Amino acid sequence: MSKVFVTRVIPGDALAKLRAAHDVEVWDGALPPDPAALRAGVADADGLLCLVTDRIDRALLEAAPNLRAIANYAVGSDNIDLDVARERGVAVGITPDVLTEATADLAFALLLAAARRLPEAAGAVRSGAWRTWEPAGWLGADVHGATLGIVGFGRIGRAVARRATGFEMTVLATRQTPLNELLERSDFVSLHCPLTPQTHHLIDGDALALMRPTAILVNTARGGIVDQVALAQALREGTIAGAALDVTDPEPLAADDPLLGAPNLLVLPHIGSATRTARARMTEIAVANLLAALDGQPMPYPAG
Ligand code: GLV
């Protein structure tokens, strides 16, 4: 029986399988463990089930001498120093596939909401500002037939492209179209690449300047892919028409972050995979990764 630390209460029943085989401690705080609590949790753990909110860096890994397996409850793994994990022989797993369609749905929901100004229009109803059917009120952008640029054509990017074909959109993807050309030609740009040193601030002031003044940026990937100072400026100056973000850097943004004061901005609390089914299946995959690695087998869904 190995010791496993789980950094939050997670949905679904699969954790019972882990409890049946191992000695499992679950952090049941409403917020993630702070760095000291995380260090204490992994001090004698053989396995760790962690979230995107947990930073698994060299210091943390060195504070976990017995650790053999990390199951990240996410498809991304940018919160984990994979090089140090590899160096220390710690297997790392992720939860791909099961959240692809949910995340693509959310990207499309953001795209539609920003194009048709749903938050603003709904706000007008609630505040009483809506008085009558307005011939020129809340005019938005056409989604049907527009051009969608997809940055990162992996599982989720391709799932977004499938949805776009139903809207008869022209789809450009970074796999076939150079990024600059994609930015220049797209009415909507949706980000689906992982956050790596190469993609950090990929969408900076220069990239935003290439986009159309009518274009909308959608980000369901990672906040760090976008230079948020440049984005706030681009929204204020009308360089682009709007942005719809499920992810920011940091999360959450401070209440006085200048980005939140920018116009035509919709921000969600990182809910890309937040469907009941996706989250329960993520638990199953994370548990399967841990069970395999703690049993000396390869993880079914390794990172990297
Ligand atoms: C969530 O952001 C994930 O990577 O699954």
PDB file of C-alpha atoms and ligand atoms in Angstrom:
ATOM      1  CA  MET A   1       0.000   0.000   0.000  1.00  0.00           C
ATOM      2  CA  SER A   2       1.417   3.366  -1.048  1.00  0.00           C
ATOM      3  CA  LYS A   3       0.694   6.819   0.338  1.00  0.00           C
ATOM      4  CA  VAL A   4      -1.131   9.156  -2.025  1.00  0.00           C
ATOM      5  CA  PHE A   5      -1.809  12.856  -1.516  1.00  0.00           C
ATOM      6  CA  VAL A   6      -4.776  14.341  -3.422  1.00  0.00           C
ATOM      7  CA  THR A   7      -4.734  18.137  -3.439  1.00  0.00           C
ATOM      8  CA  ARG A   8      -8.511  18.790  -3.678  1.00  0.00           C
ATOM      9  CA  VAL A   9     -11.840  17.037  -3.443  1.00  0.00           C
ATOM     10  CA  ILE A  10     -12.592  15.988  -7.038  1.00  0.00           C
ATOM     11  CA  PRO A  11     -15.868  14.856  -8.659  1.00  0.00           C
ATOM     12  CA  GLY A  12     -16.846  11.290  -9.602  1.00  0.00           C
ATOM     13  CA  ASP A  13     -16.531   7.950  -7.801  1.00  0.00           C
ATOM     14  CA  ALA A  14     -13.182   6.780  -9.142  1.00  0.00           C
ATOM     15  CA  LEU A  15     -11.306   7.934  -6.044  1.00  0.00           C
ATOM     16  CA  ALA A  16     -12.861   4.934  -4.245  1.00  0.00           C
ATOM     17  CA  LYS A  17     -10.699   2.674  -6.442  1.00  0.00           C
ATOM     18  CA  LEU A  18      -7.616   4.532  -5.298  1.00  0.00           C
ATOM     19  CA  ARG A  19      -8.696   4.294  -1.646  1.00  0.00           C
ATOM     20  CA  ALA A  20      -9.250   0.554  -2.040  1.00  0.00           C
ATOM     21  CA  ALA A  21      -5.615   0.066  -3.071  1.00  0.00           C
ATOM     22  CA  HIS A  22      -3.726   2.803  -1.251  1.00  0.00           C
ATOM     23  CA  ASP A  23      -3.566   5.024   1.774  1.00  0.00           C
ATOM     24  CA  VAL A  24      -5.142   8.215   0.405  1.00  0.00           C
ATOM     25  CA  GLU A  25      -5.126  11.642   2.021  1.00  0.00           C
ATOM     26  CA  VAL A  26      -7.350  14.277   0.411  1.00  0.00           C
ATOM     27  CA  TRP A  27      -6.852  17.996   1.055  1.00  0.00           C
ATOM     28  CA  ASP A  28     -10.433  19.105   1.676  1.00  0.00           C
ATOM     29  CA  GLY A  29      -9.923  22.856   1.814  1.00  0.00           C
ATOM     30  CA  ALA A  30     -12.101  25.160  -0.265  1.00  0.00           C
ATOM     31  CA  LEU A  31      -8.864  26.577  -1.691  1.00  0.00           C
ATOM     32  CA  PRO A  32      -5.794  24.654  -2.879  1.00  0.00           C
ATOM     33  CA  PRO A  33      -3.098  23.841  -0.309  1.00  0.00           C
ATOM     34  CA  ASP A  34      -0.618  26.694   0.028  1.00  0.00           C
ATOM     35  CA  PRO A  35       3.027  25.846  -0.802  1.00  0.00           C
ATOM     36  CA  ALA A  36       3.813  24.819   2.804  1.00  0.00           C
ATOM     37  CA  ALA A  37       0.755  22.561   3.035  1.00  0.00           C
ATOM     38  CA  LEU A  38       1.564  21.060  -0.367  1.00  0.00           C
ATOM     39  CA  ARG A  39       5.122  20.354   0.797  1.00  0.00           C
ATOM     40  CA  ALA A  40       3.805  18.740   3.966  1.00  0.00           C
ATOM     41  CA  GLY A  41       1.336  16.678   1.924  1.00  0.00           C
ATOM     42  CA  VAL A  42       3.991  15.231  -0.380  1.00  0.00           C
ATOM     43  CA  ALA A  43       6.699  14.793   2.294  1.00  0.00           C
ATOM     44  CA  ASP A  44       6.077  11.045   2.644  1.00  0.00           C
ATOM     45  CA  ALA A  45       3.835  10.486  -0.400  1.00  0.00           C
ATOM     46  CA  ASP A  46       4.547   7.909  -3.118  1.00  0.00           C
ATOM     47  CA  GLY A  47       1.829   9.302  -5.359  1.00  0.00           C
ATOM     48  CA  LEU A  48       0.338  12.752  -5.937  1.00  0.00           C
ATOM     49  CA  LEU A  49      -2.930  13.688  -7.620  1.00  0.00           C
ATOM     50  CA  CYS A  50      -2.712  17.426  -8.268  1.00  0.00           C
ATOM     51  CA  LEU A  51      -4.477  20.225 -10.123  1.00  0.00           C
ATOM     52  CA  VAL A  52      -3.488  23.102 -12.397  1.00  0.00           C
ATOM     53  CA  THR A  53      -3.512  25.278  -9.286  1.00  0.00           C
ATOM     54  CA  ASP A  54      -0.600  23.340  -7.778  1.00  0.00           C
ATOM     55  CA  ARG A  55       2.927  24.371  -8.758  1.00  0.00           C
ATOM     56  CA  ILE A  56       5.083  21.259  -8.881  1.00  0.00           C
ATOM     57  CA  ASP A  57       8.573  22.689  -9.213  1.00  0.00           C
ATOM     58  CA  ARG A  58      12.058  21.509  -8.293  1.00  0.00           C
ATOM     59  CA  ALA A  59      11.755  22.584  -4.650  1.00  0.00           C
ATOM     60  CA  LEU A  60       8.489  20.684  -4.245  1.00  0.00           C
ATOM     61  CA  LEU A  61       9.847  17.566  -5.951  1.00  0.00           C
ATOM     62  CA  GLU A  62      12.971  17.659  -3.791  1.00  0.00           C
ATOM     63  CA  ALA A  63      10.724  17.829  -0.717  1.00  0.00           C
ATOM     64  CA  ALA A  64       9.081  14.552  -1.822  1.00  0.00           C
ATOM     65  CA  PRO A  65      11.829  11.912  -1.661  1.00  0.00           C
ATOM     66  CA  ASN A  66       9.472   8.924  -2.061  1.00  0.00           C
ATOM     67  CA  LEU A  67       7.390  10.355  -4.887  1.00  0.00           C
ATOM     68  CA  ARG A  68       7.111   8.018  -7.895  1.00  0.00           C
ATOM     69  CA  ALA A  69       3.954   9.167  -9.653  1.00  0.00           C
ATOM     70  CA  ILE A  70       2.098  12.417 -10.322  1.00  0.00           C
ATOM     71  CA  ALA A  71      -1.352  12.406 -11.903  1.00  0.00           C
ATOM     72  CA  ASN A  72      -2.268  15.903 -13.024  1.00  0.00           C
ATOM     73  CA  TYR A  73      -6.027  16.489 -13.086  1.00  0.00           C
ATOM     74  CA  ALA A  74      -5.716  18.356 -16.403  1.00  0.00           C
ATOM     75  CA  VAL A  75      -4.700  17.877 -20.004  1.00  0.00           C
ATOM     76  CA  GLY A  76      -2.047  20.579 -19.606  1.00  0.00           C
ATOM     77  CA  SER A  77       1.105  19.951 -17.615  1.00  0.00           C
ATOM     78  CA  ASP A  78       2.677  23.424 -17.552  1.00  0.00           C
ATOM     79  CA  ASN A  79       2.229  23.550 -13.740  1.00  0.00           C
ATOM     80  CA  ILE A  80       4.739  20.717 -13.410  1.00  0.00           C
ATOM     81  CA  ASP A  81       8.481  20.865 -14.058  1.00  0.00           C
ATOM     82  CA  LEU A  82       8.586  17.814 -16.317  1.00  0.00           C
ATOM     83  CA  ASP A  83      12.379  17.909 -16.690  1.00  0.00           C
ATOM     84  CA  VAL A  84      12.946  17.669 -12.944  1.00  0.00           C
ATOM     85  CA  ALA A  85      10.289  14.965 -12.642  1.00  0.00           C
ATOM     86  CA  ARG A  86      12.033  12.953 -15.383  1.00  0.00           C
ATOM     87  CA  GLU A  87      15.430  13.517 -13.749  1.00  0.00           C
ATOM     88  CA  ARG A  88      14.029  12.121 -10.478  1.00  0.00           C
ATOM     89  CA  GLY A  89      12.274   9.180 -12.122  1.00  0.00           C
ATOM     90  CA  VAL A  90       8.792  10.466 -11.256  1.00  0.00           C
ATOM     91  CA  ALA A  91       6.138   9.448 -13.802  1.00  0.00           C
ATOM     92  CA  VAL A  92       3.709  12.222 -14.788  1.00  0.00           C
ATOM     93  CA  GLY A  93       0.248  11.648 -16.255  1.00  0.00           C
ATOM     94  CA  ILE A  94      -2.466  13.904 -17.644  1.00  0.00           C
ATOM     95  CA  THR A  95      -6.174  13.574 -18.547  1.00  0.00           C
ATOM     96  CA  PRO A  96      -6.478  14.067 -22.322  1.00  0.00           C
ATOM     97  CA  ASP A  97      -9.379  13.093 -24.618  1.00  0.00           C
ATOM     98  CA  VAL A  98     -12.120  13.080 -21.961  1.00  0.00           C
ATOM     99  CA  LEU A  99     -12.248  16.887 -21.840  1.00  0.00           C
ATOM    100  CA  THR A 100     -11.705  17.622 -25.530  1.00  0.00           C
ATOM    101  CA  GLU A 101     -15.355  18.059 -26.525  1.00  0.00           C
ATOM    102  CA  ALA A 102     -16.314  19.966 -23.357  1.00  0.00           C
ATOM    103  CA  THR A 103     -13.461  22.421 -23.875  1.00  0.00           C
ATOM    104  CA  ALA A 104     -14.236  22.833 -27.573  1.00  0.00           C
ATOM    105  CA  ASP A 105     -17.880  23.505 -26.648  1.00  0.00           C
ATOM    106  CA  LEU A 106     -16.761  26.222 -24.271  1.00  0.00           C
ATOM    107  CA  ALA A 107     -14.459  27.800 -26.856  1.00  0.00           C
ATOM    108  CA  PHE A 108     -17.415  27.984 -29.199  1.00  0.00           C
ATOM    109  CA  ALA A 109     -19.669  29.333 -26.457  1.00  0.00           C
ATOM    110  CA  LEU A 110     -17.133  32.111 -25.831  1.00  0.00           C
ATOM    111  CA  LEU A 111     -16.842  32.826 -29.538  1.00  0.00           C
ATOM    112  CA  LEU A 112     -20.619  33.108 -29.921  1.00  0.00           C
ATOM    113  CA  ALA A 113     -21.067  35.097 -26.713  1.00  0.00           C
ATOM    114  CA  ALA A 114     -18.430  37.635 -27.700  1.00  0.00           C
ATOM    115  CA  ALA A 115     -19.600  37.847 -31.330  1.00  0.00           C
ATOM    116  CA  ARG A 116     -23.218  38.500 -30.332  1.00  0.00           C
ATOM    117  CA  ARG A 117     -22.405  40.508 -27.193  1.00  0.00           C
ATOM    118  CA  LEU A 118     -24.408  38.213 -24.919  1.00  0.00           C
ATOM    119  CA  PRO A 119     -23.042  39.431 -21.551  1.00  0.00           C
ATOM    120  CA  GLU A 120     -23.764  43.047 -22.468  1.00  0.00           C
ATOM    121  CA  ALA A 121     -27.228  42.276 -23.859  1.00  0.00           C
ATOM    122  CA  ALA A 122     -28.200  40.106 -20.873  1.00  0.00           C
ATOM    123  CA  GLY A 123     -26.896  42.815 -18.539  1.00  0.00           C
ATOM    124  CA  ALA A 124     -29.154  45.370 -20.228  1.00  0.00           C
ATOM    125  CA  VAL A 125     -32.209  43.192 -19.570  1.00  0.00           C
ATOM    126  CA  ARG A 126     -31.358  42.751 -15.886  1.00  0.00           C
ATOM    127  CA  SER A 127     -30.465  46.388 -15.280  1.00  0.00           C
ATOM    128  CA  GLY A 128     -33.656  47.643 -16.926  1.00  0.00           C
ATOM    129  CA  ALA A 129     -31.659  49.488 -19.625  1.00  0.00           C
ATOM    130  CA  TRP A 130     -33.508  47.512 -22.306  1.00  0.00           C
ATOM    131  CA  ARG A 131     -36.695  49.434 -23.103  1.00  0.00           C
ATOM    132  CA  THR A 132     -37.772  48.204 -26.535  1.00  0.00           C
ATOM    133  CA  TRP A 133     -36.722  46.180 -29.565  1.00  0.00           C
ATOM    134  CA  GLU A 134     -33.762  48.144 -30.887  1.00  0.00           C
ATOM    135  CA  PRO A 135     -33.112  48.241 -34.634  1.00  0.00           C
ATOM    136  CA  ALA A 136     -29.495  49.235 -34.044  1.00  0.00           C
ATOM    137  CA  GLY A 137     -29.049  47.804 -30.557  1.00  0.00           C
ATOM    138  CA  TRP A 138     -26.339  45.310 -29.578  1.00  0.00           C
ATOM    139  CA  LEU A 139     -25.235  44.732 -33.143  1.00  0.00           C
ATOM    140  CA  GLY A 140     -22.641  42.013 -33.265  1.00  0.00           C
ATOM    141  CA  ALA A 141     -20.502  40.062 -35.690  1.00  0.00           C
ATOM    142  CA  ASP A 142     -21.599  37.234 -37.972  1.00  0.00           C
ATOM    143  CA  VAL A 143     -20.270  33.853 -36.965  1.00  0.00           C
ATOM    144  CA  HIS A 144     -21.818  31.921 -39.841  1.00  0.00           C
ATOM    145  CA  GLY A 145     -19.493  32.067 -42.828  1.00  0.00           C
ATOM    146  CA  ALA A 146     -16.730  33.937 -40.978  1.00  0.00           C
ATOM    147  CA  THR A 147     -13.067  32.907 -40.866  1.00  0.00           C
ATOM    148  CA  LEU A 148     -11.791  31.157 -37.767  1.00  0.00           C
ATOM    149  CA  GLY A 149      -8.066  30.934 -37.076  1.00  0.00           C
ATOM    150  CA  ILE A 150      -7.075  28.059 -34.803  1.00  0.00           C
ATOM    151  CA  VAL A 151      -3.707  28.369 -33.090  1.00  0.00           C
ATOM    152  CA  GLY A 152      -2.672  24.856 -32.021  1.00  0.00           C
ATOM    153  CA  PHE A 153      -4.314  22.106 -34.035  1.00  0.00           C
ATOM    154  CA  GLY A 154      -4.238  19.284 -31.513  1.00  0.00           C
ATOM    155  CA  ARG A 155      -7.206  17.401 -30.089  1.00  0.00           C
ATOM    156  CA  ILE A 156      -9.097  20.471 -28.871  1.00  0.00           C
ATOM    157  CA  GLY A 157      -8.213  22.682 -31.846  1.00  0.00           C
ATOM    158  CA  ARG A 158      -9.506  20.004 -34.213  1.00  0.00           C
ATOM    159  CA  ALA A 159     -12.704  19.627 -32.165  1.00  0.00           C
ATOM    160  CA  VAL A 160     -13.285  23.385 -32.471  1.00  0.00           C
ATOM    161  CA  ALA A 161     -12.707  23.120 -36.230  1.00  0.00           C
ATOM    162  CA  ARG A 162     -15.395  20.410 -36.450  1.00  0.00           C
ATOM    163  CA  ARG A 163     -17.876  22.755 -34.789  1.00  0.00           C
ATOM    164  CA  ALA A 164     -16.875  25.567 -37.149  1.00  0.00           C
ATOM    165  CA  THR A 165     -17.770  23.506 -40.203  1.00  0.00           C
ATOM    166  CA  GLY A 166     -21.381  23.427 -38.953  1.00  0.00           C
ATOM    167  CA  PHE A 167     -21.320  27.228 -39.054  1.00  0.00           C
ATOM    168  CA  GLU A 168     -19.882  27.071 -42.581  1.00  0.00           C
ATOM    169  CA  MET A 169     -16.792  28.939 -41.407  1.00  0.00           C
ATOM    170  CA  THR A 170     -13.492  29.022 -43.224  1.00  0.00           C
ATOM    171  CA  VAL A 171     -10.992  27.404 -40.888  1.00  0.00           C
ATOM    172  CA  LEU A 172      -7.316  28.330 -40.870  1.00  0.00           C
ATOM    173  CA  ALA A 173      -4.990  26.401 -38.591  1.00  0.00           C
ATOM    174  CA  THR A 174      -1.395  27.037 -37.638  1.00  0.00           C
ATOM    175  CA  ARG A 175      -0.541  23.570 -38.941  1.00  0.00           C
ATOM    176  CA  GLN A 176      -1.074  24.788 -42.543  1.00  0.00           C
ATOM    177  CA  THR A 177      -1.130  28.574 -42.281  1.00  0.00           C
ATOM    178  CA  PRO A 178       1.730  30.684 -40.895  1.00  0.00           C
ATOM    179  CA  LEU A 179       0.668  32.448 -37.679  1.00  0.00           C
ATOM    180  CA  ASN A 180       1.017  35.975 -39.081  1.00  0.00           C
ATOM    181  CA  GLU A 181      -1.165  35.160 -42.073  1.00  0.00           C
ATOM    182  CA  LEU A 182      -3.719  33.444 -39.835  1.00  0.00           C
ATOM    183  CA  LEU A 183      -3.892  36.513 -37.578  1.00  0.00           C
ATOM    184  CA  GLU A 184      -4.330  38.844 -40.554  1.00  0.00           C
ATOM    185  CA  ARG A 185      -7.090  36.808 -42.201  1.00  0.00           C
ATOM    186  CA  SER A 186      -9.203  35.645 -39.257  1.00  0.00           C
ATOM    187  CA  ASP A 187     -12.428  37.133 -37.909  1.00  0.00           C
ATOM    188  CA  PHE A 188     -11.987  34.969 -34.801  1.00  0.00           C
ATOM    189  CA  VAL A 189      -8.728  33.611 -33.403  1.00  0.00           C
ATOM    190  CA  SER A 190      -9.008  30.734 -30.930  1.00  0.00           C
ATOM    191  CA  LEU A 191      -5.985  29.532 -28.938  1.00  0.00           C
ATOM    192  CA  HIS A 192      -5.457  25.806 -28.358  1.00  0.00           C
ATOM    193  CA  CYS A 193      -1.706  25.348 -27.996  1.00  0.00           C
ATOM    194  CA  PRO A 194      -0.011  24.283 -24.759  1.00  0.00           C
ATOM    195  CA  LEU A 195       1.847  26.872 -22.697  1.00  0.00           C
ATOM    196  CA  THR A 196       5.577  26.330 -23.225  1.00  0.00           C
ATOM    197  CA  PRO A 197       8.568  28.691 -23.268  1.00  0.00           C
ATOM    198  CA  GLN A 198       7.940  28.963 -27.055  1.00  0.00           C
ATOM    199  CA  THR A 199       4.252  29.924 -26.723  1.00  0.00           C
ATOM    200  CA  HIS A 200       4.611  32.230 -23.707  1.00  0.00           C
ATOM    201  CA  HIS A 201       3.231  35.625 -24.866  1.00  0.00           C
ATOM    202  CA  LEU A 202       2.859  34.270 -28.403  1.00  0.00           C
ATOM    203  CA  ILE A 203      -0.028  36.707 -28.709  1.00  0.00           C
ATOM    204  CA  ASP A 204       1.816  39.922 -27.912  1.00  0.00           C
ATOM    205  CA  GLY A 205       1.393  43.503 -29.098  1.00  0.00           C
ATOM    206  CA  ASP A 206       2.837  42.702 -32.538  1.00  0.00           C
ATOM    207  CA  ALA A 207       0.512  39.724 -32.983  1.00  0.00           C
ATOM    208  CA  LEU A 208      -2.529  41.717 -31.868  1.00  0.00           C
ATOM    209  CA  ALA A 209      -1.565  44.498 -34.297  1.00  0.00           C
ATOM    210  CA  LEU A 210      -1.803  41.989 -37.155  1.00  0.00           C
ATOM    211  CA  MET A 211      -5.393  41.094 -36.241  1.00  0.00           C
ATOM    212  CA  ARG A 212      -8.351  42.837 -37.806  1.00  0.00           C
ATOM    213  CA  PRO A 213      -9.988  45.694 -35.890  1.00  0.00           C
ATOM    214  CA  THR A 214     -13.200  43.641 -36.106  1.00  0.00           C
ATOM    215  CA  ALA A 215     -11.566  40.428 -34.854  1.00  0.00           C
ATOM    216  CA  ILE A 216     -12.246  38.607 -31.587  1.00  0.00           C
ATOM    217  CA  LEU A 217      -9.655  36.623 -29.608  1.00  0.00           C
ATOM    218  CA  VAL A 218     -10.781  33.494 -27.742  1.00  0.00           C
ATOM    219  CA  ASN A 219      -8.509  31.767 -25.212  1.00  0.00           C
ATOM    220  CA  THR A 220      -9.409  28.475 -23.553  1.00  0.00           C
ATOM    221  CA  ALA A 221      -5.782  27.283 -23.397  1.00  0.00           C
ATOM    222  CA  ARG A 222      -3.540  29.089 -20.888  1.00  0.00           C
ATOM    223  CA  GLY A 223      -3.430  32.735 -19.842  1.00  0.00           C
ATOM    224  CA  GLY A 224       0.339  32.957 -20.290  1.00  0.00           C
ATOM    225  CA  ILE A 225       0.007  32.547 -24.074  1.00  0.00           C
ATOM    226  CA  VAL A 226      -1.336  36.113 -24.234  1.00  0.00           C
ATOM    227  CA  ASP A 227       0.509  39.252 -23.174  1.00  0.00           C
ATOM    228  CA  GLN A 228      -2.328  40.694 -21.122  1.00  0.00           C
ATOM    229  CA  VAL A 229      -0.855  44.196 -20.898  1.00  0.00           C
ATOM    230  CA  ALA A 230      -0.789  44.291 -24.699  1.00  0.00           C
ATOM    231  CA  LEU A 231      -4.295  42.810 -24.848  1.00  0.00           C
ATOM    232  CA  ALA A 232      -5.710  45.463 -22.495  1.00  0.00           C
ATOM    233  CA  GLN A 233      -4.143  48.157 -24.664  1.00  0.00           C
ATOM    234  CA  ALA A 234      -5.409  46.549 -27.894  1.00  0.00           C
ATOM    235  CA  LEU A 235      -8.961  46.433 -26.518  1.00  0.00           C
ATOM    236  CA  ARG A 236      -8.807  50.025 -25.283  1.00  0.00           C
ATOM    237  CA  GLU A 237      -7.398  51.295 -28.586  1.00  0.00           C
ATOM    238  CA  GLY A 238      -9.699  49.230 -30.788  1.00  0.00           C
ATOM    239  CA  THR A 239      -6.838  47.283 -32.360  1.00  0.00           C
ATOM    240  CA  ILE A 240      -9.171  44.270 -32.027  1.00  0.00           C
ATOM    241  CA  ALA A 241     -12.920  44.230 -31.343  1.00  0.00           C
ATOM    242  CA  GLY A 242     -13.063  41.922 -28.345  1.00  0.00           C
ATOM    243  CA  ALA A 243     -11.639  39.070 -26.322  1.00  0.00           C
ATOM    244  CA  ALA A 244     -13.250  36.145 -24.560  1.00  0.00           C
ATOM    245  CA  LEU A 245     -11.006  34.360 -22.080  1.00  0.00           C
ATOM    246  CA  ASP A 246     -11.519  31.251 -19.987  1.00  0.00           C
ATOM    247  CA  VAL A 247      -7.948  31.510 -18.733  1.00  0.00           C
ATOM    248  CA  THR A 248      -5.782  34.346 -17.456  1.00  0.00           C
ATOM    249  CA  ASP A 249      -2.426  34.808 -15.799  1.00  0.00           C
ATOM    250  CA  PRO A 250      -2.735  34.812 -12.843  1.00  0.00           C
ATOM    251  CA  GLU A 251      -6.002  33.091 -11.971  1.00  0.00           C
ATOM    252  CA  PRO A 252      -7.990  34.789 -10.709  1.00  0.00           C
ATOM    253  CA  LEU A 253      -6.954  38.248 -11.872  1.00  0.00           C
ATOM    254  CA  ALA A 254      -6.636  40.789  -9.071  1.00  0.00           C
ATOM    255  CA  ALA A 255      -9.770  42.939  -8.844  1.00  0.00           C
ATOM    256  CA  ASP A 256      -7.728  45.975  -9.907  1.00  0.00           C
ATOM    257  CA  ASP A 257      -5.946  44.248 -12.817  1.00  0.00           C
ATOM    258  CA  PRO A 258      -6.024  46.720 -15.730  1.00  0.00           C
ATOM    259  CA  LEU A 259      -7.233  43.969 -18.068  1.00  0.00           C
ATOM    260  CA  LEU A 260     -10.557  43.771 -16.224  1.00  0.00           C
ATOM    261  CA  GLY A 261     -11.130  47.472 -16.972  1.00  0.00           C
ATOM    262  CA  ALA A 262     -10.714  46.958 -20.741  1.00  0.00           C
ATOM    263  CA  PRO A 263     -13.799  47.154 -22.966  1.00  0.00           C
ATOM    264  CA  ASN A 264     -15.374  44.249 -24.874  1.00  0.00           C
ATOM    265  CA  LEU A 265     -13.829  41.658 -22.619  1.00  0.00           C
ATOM    266  CA  LEU A 266     -15.482  38.511 -21.301  1.00  0.00           C
ATOM    267  CA  VAL A 267     -13.605  36.496 -18.656  1.00  0.00           C
ATOM    268  CA  LEU A 268     -14.689  33.139 -17.228  1.00  0.00           C
ATOM    269  CA  PRO A 269     -13.255  31.275 -14.215  1.00  0.00           C
ATOM    270  CA  HIS A 270     -11.349  28.548 -16.133  1.00  0.00           C
ATOM    271  CA  ILE A 271     -14.328  26.240 -16.777  1.00  0.00           C
ATOM    272  CA  GLY A 272     -13.295  24.642 -20.097  1.00  0.00           C
ATOM    273  CA  SER A 273     -13.631  21.075 -18.824  1.00  0.00           C
ATOM    274  CA  ALA A 274     -16.373  21.853 -16.306  1.00  0.00           C
ATOM    275  CA  THR A 275     -19.082  19.424 -17.341  1.00  0.00           C
ATOM    276  CA  ARG A 276     -20.209  16.694 -14.959  1.00  0.00           C
ATOM    277  CA  THR A 277     -19.153  13.969 -17.382  1.00  0.00           C
ATOM    278  CA  ALA A 278     -15.770  15.418 -18.293  1.00  0.00           C
ATOM    279  CA  ARG A 279     -14.762  16.060 -14.695  1.00  0.00           C
ATOM    280  CA  ALA A 280     -15.844  12.568 -13.553  1.00  0.00           C
ATOM    281  CA  ARG A 281     -13.914  11.006 -16.427  1.00  0.00           C
ATOM    282  CA  MET A 282     -10.871  13.130 -15.596  1.00  0.00           C
ATOM    283  CA  THR A 283     -10.974  11.576 -12.117  1.00  0.00           C
ATOM    284  CA  GLU A 284     -11.106   8.090 -13.680  1.00  0.00           C
ATOM    285  CA  ILE A 285      -8.094   8.814 -15.886  1.00  0.00           C
ATOM    286  CA  ALA A 286      -6.068  10.428 -13.106  1.00  0.00           C
ATOM    287  CA  VAL A 287      -6.765   7.438 -10.852  1.00  0.00           C
ATOM    288  CA  ALA A 288      -5.873   5.000 -13.647  1.00  0.00           C
ATOM    289  CA  ASN A 289      -2.575   6.851 -14.162  1.00  0.00           C
ATOM    290  CA  LEU A 290      -1.718   6.634 -10.468  1.00  0.00           C
ATOM    291  CA  LEU A 291      -2.768   3.013 -10.047  1.00  0.00           C
ATOM    292  CA  ALA A 292      -0.635   1.964 -12.993  1.00  0.00           C
ATOM    293  CA  ALA A 293       2.474   3.882 -11.960  1.00  0.00           C
ATOM    294  CA  LEU A 294       2.274   2.835  -8.314  1.00  0.00           C
ATOM    295  CA  ASP A 295       2.033  -0.741  -9.561  1.00  0.00           C
ATOM    296  CA  GLY A 296       5.242  -0.267 -11.564  1.00  0.00           C
ATOM    297  CA  GLN A 297       3.399  -0.125 -14.905  1.00  0.00           C
ATOM    298  CA  PRO A 298       3.511   2.657 -17.527  1.00  0.00           C
ATOM    299  CA  MET A 299       0.787   5.283 -17.113  1.00  0.00           C
ATOM    300  CA  PRO A 300      -1.982   4.926 -19.729  1.00  0.00           C
ATOM    301  CA  TYR A 301      -1.949   8.711 -20.303  1.00  0.00           C
ATOM    302  CA  PRO A 302       1.581  10.014 -19.751  1.00  0.00           C
ATOM    303  CA  ALA A 303       2.465  13.721 -20.101  1.00  0.00           C
ATOM    304  CA  GLY A 304       4.769  14.973 -22.829  1.00  0.00           C
TER     305      GLY A 304
HETATM  306  C1  GLV B   1      -7.263  22.546 -17.739  1.00  0.00           C
HETATM  307  O1  GLV B   1      -6.964  23.657 -17.922  1.00  0.00           O
HETATM  308  C2  GLV B   1      -6.577  21.441 -18.296  1.00  0.00           C
HETATM  309  O2  GLV B   1      -5.406  21.560 -18.723  1.00  0.00           O
HETATM  310  O3  GLV B   1      -7.170  20.358 -18.316  1.00  0.00           O
END
